[in-house]
mmCIF file of C-alpha atoms in Angstrom:
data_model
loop_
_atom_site.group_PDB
_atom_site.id
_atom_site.type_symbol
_atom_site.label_atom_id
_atom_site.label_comp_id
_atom_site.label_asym_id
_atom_site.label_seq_id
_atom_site.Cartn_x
_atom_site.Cartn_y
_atom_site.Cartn_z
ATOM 1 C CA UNK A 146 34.841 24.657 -6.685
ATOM 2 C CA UNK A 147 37.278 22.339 -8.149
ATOM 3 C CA UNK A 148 39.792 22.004 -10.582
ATOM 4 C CA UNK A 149 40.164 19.683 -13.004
ATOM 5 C CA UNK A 150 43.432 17.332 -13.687
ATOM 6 C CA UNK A 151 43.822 17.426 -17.458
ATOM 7 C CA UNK A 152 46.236 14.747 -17.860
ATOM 8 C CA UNK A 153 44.734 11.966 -20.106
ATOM 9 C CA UNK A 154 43.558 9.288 -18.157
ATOM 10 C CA UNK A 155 40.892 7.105 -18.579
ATOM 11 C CA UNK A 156 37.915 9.427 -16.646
ATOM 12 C CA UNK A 157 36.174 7.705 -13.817
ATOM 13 C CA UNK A 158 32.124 7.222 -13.952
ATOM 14 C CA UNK A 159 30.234 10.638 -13.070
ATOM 15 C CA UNK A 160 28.898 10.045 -9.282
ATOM 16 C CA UNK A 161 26.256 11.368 -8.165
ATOM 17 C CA UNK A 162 24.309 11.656 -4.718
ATOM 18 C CA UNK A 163 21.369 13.466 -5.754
ATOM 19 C CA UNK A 164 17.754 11.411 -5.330
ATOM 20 C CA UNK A 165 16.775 9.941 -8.133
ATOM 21 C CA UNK A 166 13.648 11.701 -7.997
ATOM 22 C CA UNK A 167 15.299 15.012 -8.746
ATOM 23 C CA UNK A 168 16.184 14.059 -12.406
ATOM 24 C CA UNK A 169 19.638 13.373 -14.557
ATOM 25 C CA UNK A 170 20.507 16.989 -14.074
ATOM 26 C CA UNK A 171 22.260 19.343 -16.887
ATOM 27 C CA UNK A 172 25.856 20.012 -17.650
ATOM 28 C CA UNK A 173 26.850 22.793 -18.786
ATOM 29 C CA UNK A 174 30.251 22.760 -20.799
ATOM 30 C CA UNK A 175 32.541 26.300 -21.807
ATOM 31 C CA UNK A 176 33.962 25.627 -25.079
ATOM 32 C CA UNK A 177 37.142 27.312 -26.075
ATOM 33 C CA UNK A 178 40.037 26.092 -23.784
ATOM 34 C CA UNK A 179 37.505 23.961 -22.179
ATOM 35 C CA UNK A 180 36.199 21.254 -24.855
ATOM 36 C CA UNK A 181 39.336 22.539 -27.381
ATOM 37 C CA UNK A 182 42.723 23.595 -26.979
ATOM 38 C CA UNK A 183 42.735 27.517 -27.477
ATOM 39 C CA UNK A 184 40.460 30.039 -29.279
ATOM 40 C CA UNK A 185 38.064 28.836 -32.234
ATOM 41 C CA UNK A 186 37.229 32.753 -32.910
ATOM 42 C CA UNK A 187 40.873 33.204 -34.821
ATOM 43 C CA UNK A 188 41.014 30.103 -36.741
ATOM 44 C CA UNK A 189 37.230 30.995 -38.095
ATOM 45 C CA UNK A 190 38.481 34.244 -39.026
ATOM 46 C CA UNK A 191 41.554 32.324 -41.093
ATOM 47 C CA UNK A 192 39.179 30.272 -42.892
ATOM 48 C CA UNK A 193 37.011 33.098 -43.761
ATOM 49 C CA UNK A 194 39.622 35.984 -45.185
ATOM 50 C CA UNK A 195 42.579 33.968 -44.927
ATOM 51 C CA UNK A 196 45.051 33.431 -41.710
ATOM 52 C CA UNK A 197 47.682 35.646 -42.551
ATOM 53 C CA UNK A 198 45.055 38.348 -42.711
ATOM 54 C CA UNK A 199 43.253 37.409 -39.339
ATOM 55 C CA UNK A 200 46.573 37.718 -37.742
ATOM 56 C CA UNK A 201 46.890 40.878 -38.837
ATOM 57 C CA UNK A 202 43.280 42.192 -37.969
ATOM 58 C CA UNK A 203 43.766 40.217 -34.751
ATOM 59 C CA UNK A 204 46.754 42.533 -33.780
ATOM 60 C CA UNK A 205 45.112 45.634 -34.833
ATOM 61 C CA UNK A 206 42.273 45.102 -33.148
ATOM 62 C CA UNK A 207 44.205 44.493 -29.898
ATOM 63 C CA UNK A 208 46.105 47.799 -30.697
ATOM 64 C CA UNK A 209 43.032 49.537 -31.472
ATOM 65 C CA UNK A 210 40.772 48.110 -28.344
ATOM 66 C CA UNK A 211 43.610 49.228 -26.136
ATOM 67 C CA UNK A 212 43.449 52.971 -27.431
ATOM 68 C CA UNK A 213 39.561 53.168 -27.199
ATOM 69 C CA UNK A 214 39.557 51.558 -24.020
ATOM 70 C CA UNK A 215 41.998 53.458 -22.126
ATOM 71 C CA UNK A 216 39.826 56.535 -23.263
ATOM 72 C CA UNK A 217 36.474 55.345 -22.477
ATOM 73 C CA UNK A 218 35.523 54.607 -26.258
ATOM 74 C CA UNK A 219 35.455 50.858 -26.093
ATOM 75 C CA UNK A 220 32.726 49.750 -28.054
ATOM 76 C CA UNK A 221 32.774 45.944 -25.490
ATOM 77 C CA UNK A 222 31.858 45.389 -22.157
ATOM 78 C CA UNK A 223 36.048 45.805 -21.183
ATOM 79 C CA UNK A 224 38.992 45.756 -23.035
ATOM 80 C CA UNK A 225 38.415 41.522 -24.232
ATOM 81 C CA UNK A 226 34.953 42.745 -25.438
ATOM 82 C CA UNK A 227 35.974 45.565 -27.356
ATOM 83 C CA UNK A 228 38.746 43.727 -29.087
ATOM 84 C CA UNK A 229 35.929 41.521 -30.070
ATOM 85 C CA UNK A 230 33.853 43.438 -31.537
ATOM 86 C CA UNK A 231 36.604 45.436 -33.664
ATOM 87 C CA UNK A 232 37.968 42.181 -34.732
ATOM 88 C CA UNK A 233 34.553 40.844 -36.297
ATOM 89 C CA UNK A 234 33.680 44.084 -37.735
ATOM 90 C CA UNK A 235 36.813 45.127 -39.256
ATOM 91 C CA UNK A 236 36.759 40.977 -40.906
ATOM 92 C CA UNK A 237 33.714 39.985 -40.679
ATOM 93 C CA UNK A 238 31.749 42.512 -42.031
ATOM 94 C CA UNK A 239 30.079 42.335 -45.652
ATOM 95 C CA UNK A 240 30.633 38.810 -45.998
ATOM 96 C CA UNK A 241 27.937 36.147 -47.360
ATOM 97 C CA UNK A 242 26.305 33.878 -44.256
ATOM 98 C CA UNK A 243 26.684 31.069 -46.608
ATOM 99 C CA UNK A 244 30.409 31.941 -46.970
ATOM 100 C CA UNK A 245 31.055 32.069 -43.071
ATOM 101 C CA UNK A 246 28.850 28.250 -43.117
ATOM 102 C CA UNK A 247 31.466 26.900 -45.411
ATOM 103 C CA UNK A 248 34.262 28.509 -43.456
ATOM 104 C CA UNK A 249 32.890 26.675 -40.250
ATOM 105 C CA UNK A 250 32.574 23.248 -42.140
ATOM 106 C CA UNK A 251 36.619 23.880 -43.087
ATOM 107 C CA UNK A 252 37.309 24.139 -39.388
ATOM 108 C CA UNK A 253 35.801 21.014 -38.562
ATOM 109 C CA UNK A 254 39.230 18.695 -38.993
ATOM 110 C CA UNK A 255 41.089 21.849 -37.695
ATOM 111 C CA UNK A 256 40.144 21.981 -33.661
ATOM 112 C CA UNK A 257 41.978 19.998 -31.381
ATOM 113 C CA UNK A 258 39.187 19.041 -29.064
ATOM 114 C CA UNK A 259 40.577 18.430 -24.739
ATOM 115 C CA UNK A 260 40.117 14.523 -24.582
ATOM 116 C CA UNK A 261 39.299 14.408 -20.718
ATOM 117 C CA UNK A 262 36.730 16.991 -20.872
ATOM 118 C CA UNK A 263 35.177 15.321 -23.894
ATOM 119 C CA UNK A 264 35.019 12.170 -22.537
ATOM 120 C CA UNK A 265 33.284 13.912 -19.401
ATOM 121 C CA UNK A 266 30.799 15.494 -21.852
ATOM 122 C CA UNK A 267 30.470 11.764 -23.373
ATOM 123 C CA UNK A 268 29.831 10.148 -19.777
ATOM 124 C CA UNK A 269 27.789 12.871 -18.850
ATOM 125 C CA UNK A 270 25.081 12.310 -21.944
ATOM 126 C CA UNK A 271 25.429 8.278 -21.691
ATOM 127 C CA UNK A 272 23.852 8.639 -18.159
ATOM 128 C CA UNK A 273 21.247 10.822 -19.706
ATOM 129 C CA UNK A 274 21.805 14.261 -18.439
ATOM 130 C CA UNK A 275 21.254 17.323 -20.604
ATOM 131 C CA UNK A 276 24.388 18.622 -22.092
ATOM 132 C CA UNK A 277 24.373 22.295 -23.003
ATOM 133 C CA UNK A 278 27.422 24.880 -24.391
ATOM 134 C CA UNK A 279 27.531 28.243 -23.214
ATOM 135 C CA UNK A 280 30.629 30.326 -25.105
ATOM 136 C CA UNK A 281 31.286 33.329 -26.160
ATOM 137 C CA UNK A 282 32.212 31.604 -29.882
ATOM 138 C CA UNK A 283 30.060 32.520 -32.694
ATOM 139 C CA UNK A 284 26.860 30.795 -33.423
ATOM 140 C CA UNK A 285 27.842 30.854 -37.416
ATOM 141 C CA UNK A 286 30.365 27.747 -36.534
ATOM 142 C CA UNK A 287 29.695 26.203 -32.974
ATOM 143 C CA UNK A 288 26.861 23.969 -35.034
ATOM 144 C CA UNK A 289 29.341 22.761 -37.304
ATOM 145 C CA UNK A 290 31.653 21.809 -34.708
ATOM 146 C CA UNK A 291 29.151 20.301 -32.110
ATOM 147 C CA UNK A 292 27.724 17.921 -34.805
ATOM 148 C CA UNK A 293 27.469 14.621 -33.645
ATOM 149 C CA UNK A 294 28.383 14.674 -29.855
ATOM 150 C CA UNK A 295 24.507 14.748 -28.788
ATOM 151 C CA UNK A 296 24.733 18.582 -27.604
ATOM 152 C CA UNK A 297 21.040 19.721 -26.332
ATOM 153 C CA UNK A 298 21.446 23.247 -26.415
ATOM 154 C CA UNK A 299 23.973 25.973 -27.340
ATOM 155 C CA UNK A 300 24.268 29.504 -26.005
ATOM 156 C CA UNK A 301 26.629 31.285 -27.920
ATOM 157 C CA UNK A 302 27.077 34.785 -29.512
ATOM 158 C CA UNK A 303 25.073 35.559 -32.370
ATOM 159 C CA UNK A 304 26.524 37.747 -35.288
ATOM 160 C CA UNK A 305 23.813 40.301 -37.012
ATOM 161 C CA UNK A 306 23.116 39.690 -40.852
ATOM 162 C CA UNK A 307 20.792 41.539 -43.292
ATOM 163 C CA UNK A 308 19.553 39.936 -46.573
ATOM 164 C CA UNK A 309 22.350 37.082 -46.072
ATOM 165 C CA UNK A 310 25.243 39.368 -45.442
ATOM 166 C CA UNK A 311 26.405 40.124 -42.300
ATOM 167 C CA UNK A 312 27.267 43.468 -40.838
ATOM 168 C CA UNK A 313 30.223 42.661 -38.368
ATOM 169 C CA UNK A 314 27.896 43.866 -35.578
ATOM 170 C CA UNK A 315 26.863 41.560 -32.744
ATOM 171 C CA UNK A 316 23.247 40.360 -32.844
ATOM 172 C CA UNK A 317 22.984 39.465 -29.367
ATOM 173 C CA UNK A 318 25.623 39.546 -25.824
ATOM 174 C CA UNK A 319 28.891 38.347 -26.232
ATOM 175 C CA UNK A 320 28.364 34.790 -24.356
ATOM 176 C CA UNK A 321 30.936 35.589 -21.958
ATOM 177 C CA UNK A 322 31.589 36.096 -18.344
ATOM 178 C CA UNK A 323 28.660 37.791 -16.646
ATOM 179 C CA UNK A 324 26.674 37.862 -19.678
ATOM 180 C CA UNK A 325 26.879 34.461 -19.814
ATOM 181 C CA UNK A 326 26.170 33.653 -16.224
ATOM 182 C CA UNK A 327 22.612 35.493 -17.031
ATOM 183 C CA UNK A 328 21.786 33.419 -19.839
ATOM 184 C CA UNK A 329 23.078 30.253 -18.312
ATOM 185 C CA UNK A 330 20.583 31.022 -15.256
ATOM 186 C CA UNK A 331 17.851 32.218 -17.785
ATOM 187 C CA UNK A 332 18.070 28.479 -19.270
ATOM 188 C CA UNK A 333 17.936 27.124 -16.360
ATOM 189 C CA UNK A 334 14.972 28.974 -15.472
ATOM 190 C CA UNK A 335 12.998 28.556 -18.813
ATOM 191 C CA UNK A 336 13.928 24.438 -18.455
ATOM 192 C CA UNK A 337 13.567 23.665 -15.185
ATOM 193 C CA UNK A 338 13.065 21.807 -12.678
ATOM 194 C CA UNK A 339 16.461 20.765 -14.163
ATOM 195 C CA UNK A 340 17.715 18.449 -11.588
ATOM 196 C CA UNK A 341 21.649 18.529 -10.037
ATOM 197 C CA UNK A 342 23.680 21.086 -12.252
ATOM 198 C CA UNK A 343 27.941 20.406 -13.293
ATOM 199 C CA UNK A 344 29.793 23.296 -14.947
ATOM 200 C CA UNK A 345 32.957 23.198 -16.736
ATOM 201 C CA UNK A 346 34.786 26.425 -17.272
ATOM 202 C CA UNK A 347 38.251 28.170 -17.305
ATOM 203 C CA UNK A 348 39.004 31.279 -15.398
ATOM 204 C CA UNK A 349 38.430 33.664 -15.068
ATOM 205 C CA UNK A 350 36.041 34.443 -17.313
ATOM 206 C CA UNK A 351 33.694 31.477 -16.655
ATOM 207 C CA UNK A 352 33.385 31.590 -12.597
ATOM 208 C CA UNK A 353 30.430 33.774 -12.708
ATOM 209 C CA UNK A 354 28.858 30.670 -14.775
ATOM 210 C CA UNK A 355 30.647 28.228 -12.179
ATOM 211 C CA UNK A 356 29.169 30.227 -9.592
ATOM 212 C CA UNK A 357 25.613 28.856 -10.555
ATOM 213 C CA UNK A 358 26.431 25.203 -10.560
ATOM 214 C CA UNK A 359 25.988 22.746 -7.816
ATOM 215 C CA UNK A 360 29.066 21.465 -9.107
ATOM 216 C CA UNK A 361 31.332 23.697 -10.820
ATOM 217 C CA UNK A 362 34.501 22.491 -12.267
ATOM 218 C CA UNK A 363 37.885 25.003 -13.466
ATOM 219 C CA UNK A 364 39.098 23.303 -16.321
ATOM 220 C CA UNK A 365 43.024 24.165 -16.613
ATOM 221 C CA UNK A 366 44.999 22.930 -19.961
ATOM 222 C CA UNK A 367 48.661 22.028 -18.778
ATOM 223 C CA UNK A 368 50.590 23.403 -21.116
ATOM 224 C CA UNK A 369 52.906 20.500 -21.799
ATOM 225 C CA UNK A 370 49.664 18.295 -22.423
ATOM 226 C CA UNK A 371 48.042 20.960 -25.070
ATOM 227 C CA UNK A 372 51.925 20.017 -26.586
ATOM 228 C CA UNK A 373 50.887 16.577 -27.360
#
């Protein structure tokens, strides 16, 4: 498994040495602190209920996930999980879908997308592969920001609503780590023969996903580049 050099140069074509026969293959892409600098989840939150206030649920949720956790009450997977899940109850819940759409369309000029990894995701489509994202971001915003870069799928976490409001609750896995390692492989399975497979990812929580790939990639932002 490699890693990849983040400093912005000018990426070199994708080579591959797969037959021809086997198809263009798939690539599948992580998005926060892969495609963008840091975590979209907080800034949708901002836009939503305001940022001072998703600072403040953000800390208490890392407070209260800590407490639950250590006693066996966690309502996540592990202590990132339940943080989650408090978070995007305790702010999320009782607010109008159509509210959260217009949030995501606010964050749109907002993100700070990882030039070398989108140019990969760029070269990757011009030479006709599939391009899929698999994160653990919600799938009220990841449209929103995906528009327009020729994305063929998205796996992401889906947040419950009933009659157009939505409950805080979690209406599928949160797309991380294992969990998204099984529905990574489930694609694959469900849209296959695929062809050769590339996988970009940070650690640790996306080597399980890595794992899977003929080619997987760690994706590491220097910190004096996400300065620029």
């Amino acid at each position: 498994m490699q890693t990849i050099d983040t400093r912005p140069v000018d990426p070199a074509p994708i080579q591959t040495t797969e037959n021809p026969g086997d198809g263009p293959g798939v690539a599948f892409f992580d998005f926060d602190g892969t495609l963008i600098h840091g975590d979209s989840l907080p800034m949708f939150v901002g836009e939503v209920i305001g940022r001072r206030r998703a600072a403040l649920a953000l800390a208490d949720a890392i407070r209260s996930g800590l407490h639950r956790h250590l006693r066996g009450r966690g309502p996540g997977a592990d202590f990132p999980g339940s943080v989650k899940a408090i978070f995007l109850k305790r702010t999320l819940r009782g607010v109008p879908v159509a509210d959260a759409l217009a949030a995501a369309e606010r964050m749109i000029p907002r993100i700070r997308w990882h030039a070398p990894l989108l140019d990969t995701l760029k070269a990757h489509r011009d030479q006709g592969r599939r391009v899929v994202v698999a994160t653990g971001a919600l799938d009220l915003y990841m449209p929103a920001l995906l528009r327009g870069l020729g994305v063929d799928d998205l796996l992401a976490t889906g947040m419950e609503a009933v009659d157009g409001i939505l409950t805080g609750r979690l209406a599928t896995g949160n797309c991380v780590r294992q969990d998204k390692a099984e529905r990574v492989s489930d694609w694959i399975r469900r849209n296959g023969p695929v062809g050769p497979t590339w996988g970009y990812g940070n650690r640790p929580s996306d080597l399980p996903m890595l794992a899977l790939m003929q080619r997987g990639e760690v994706v590491t932002i220097r910190r004096r580049h996400a300065q620029q």
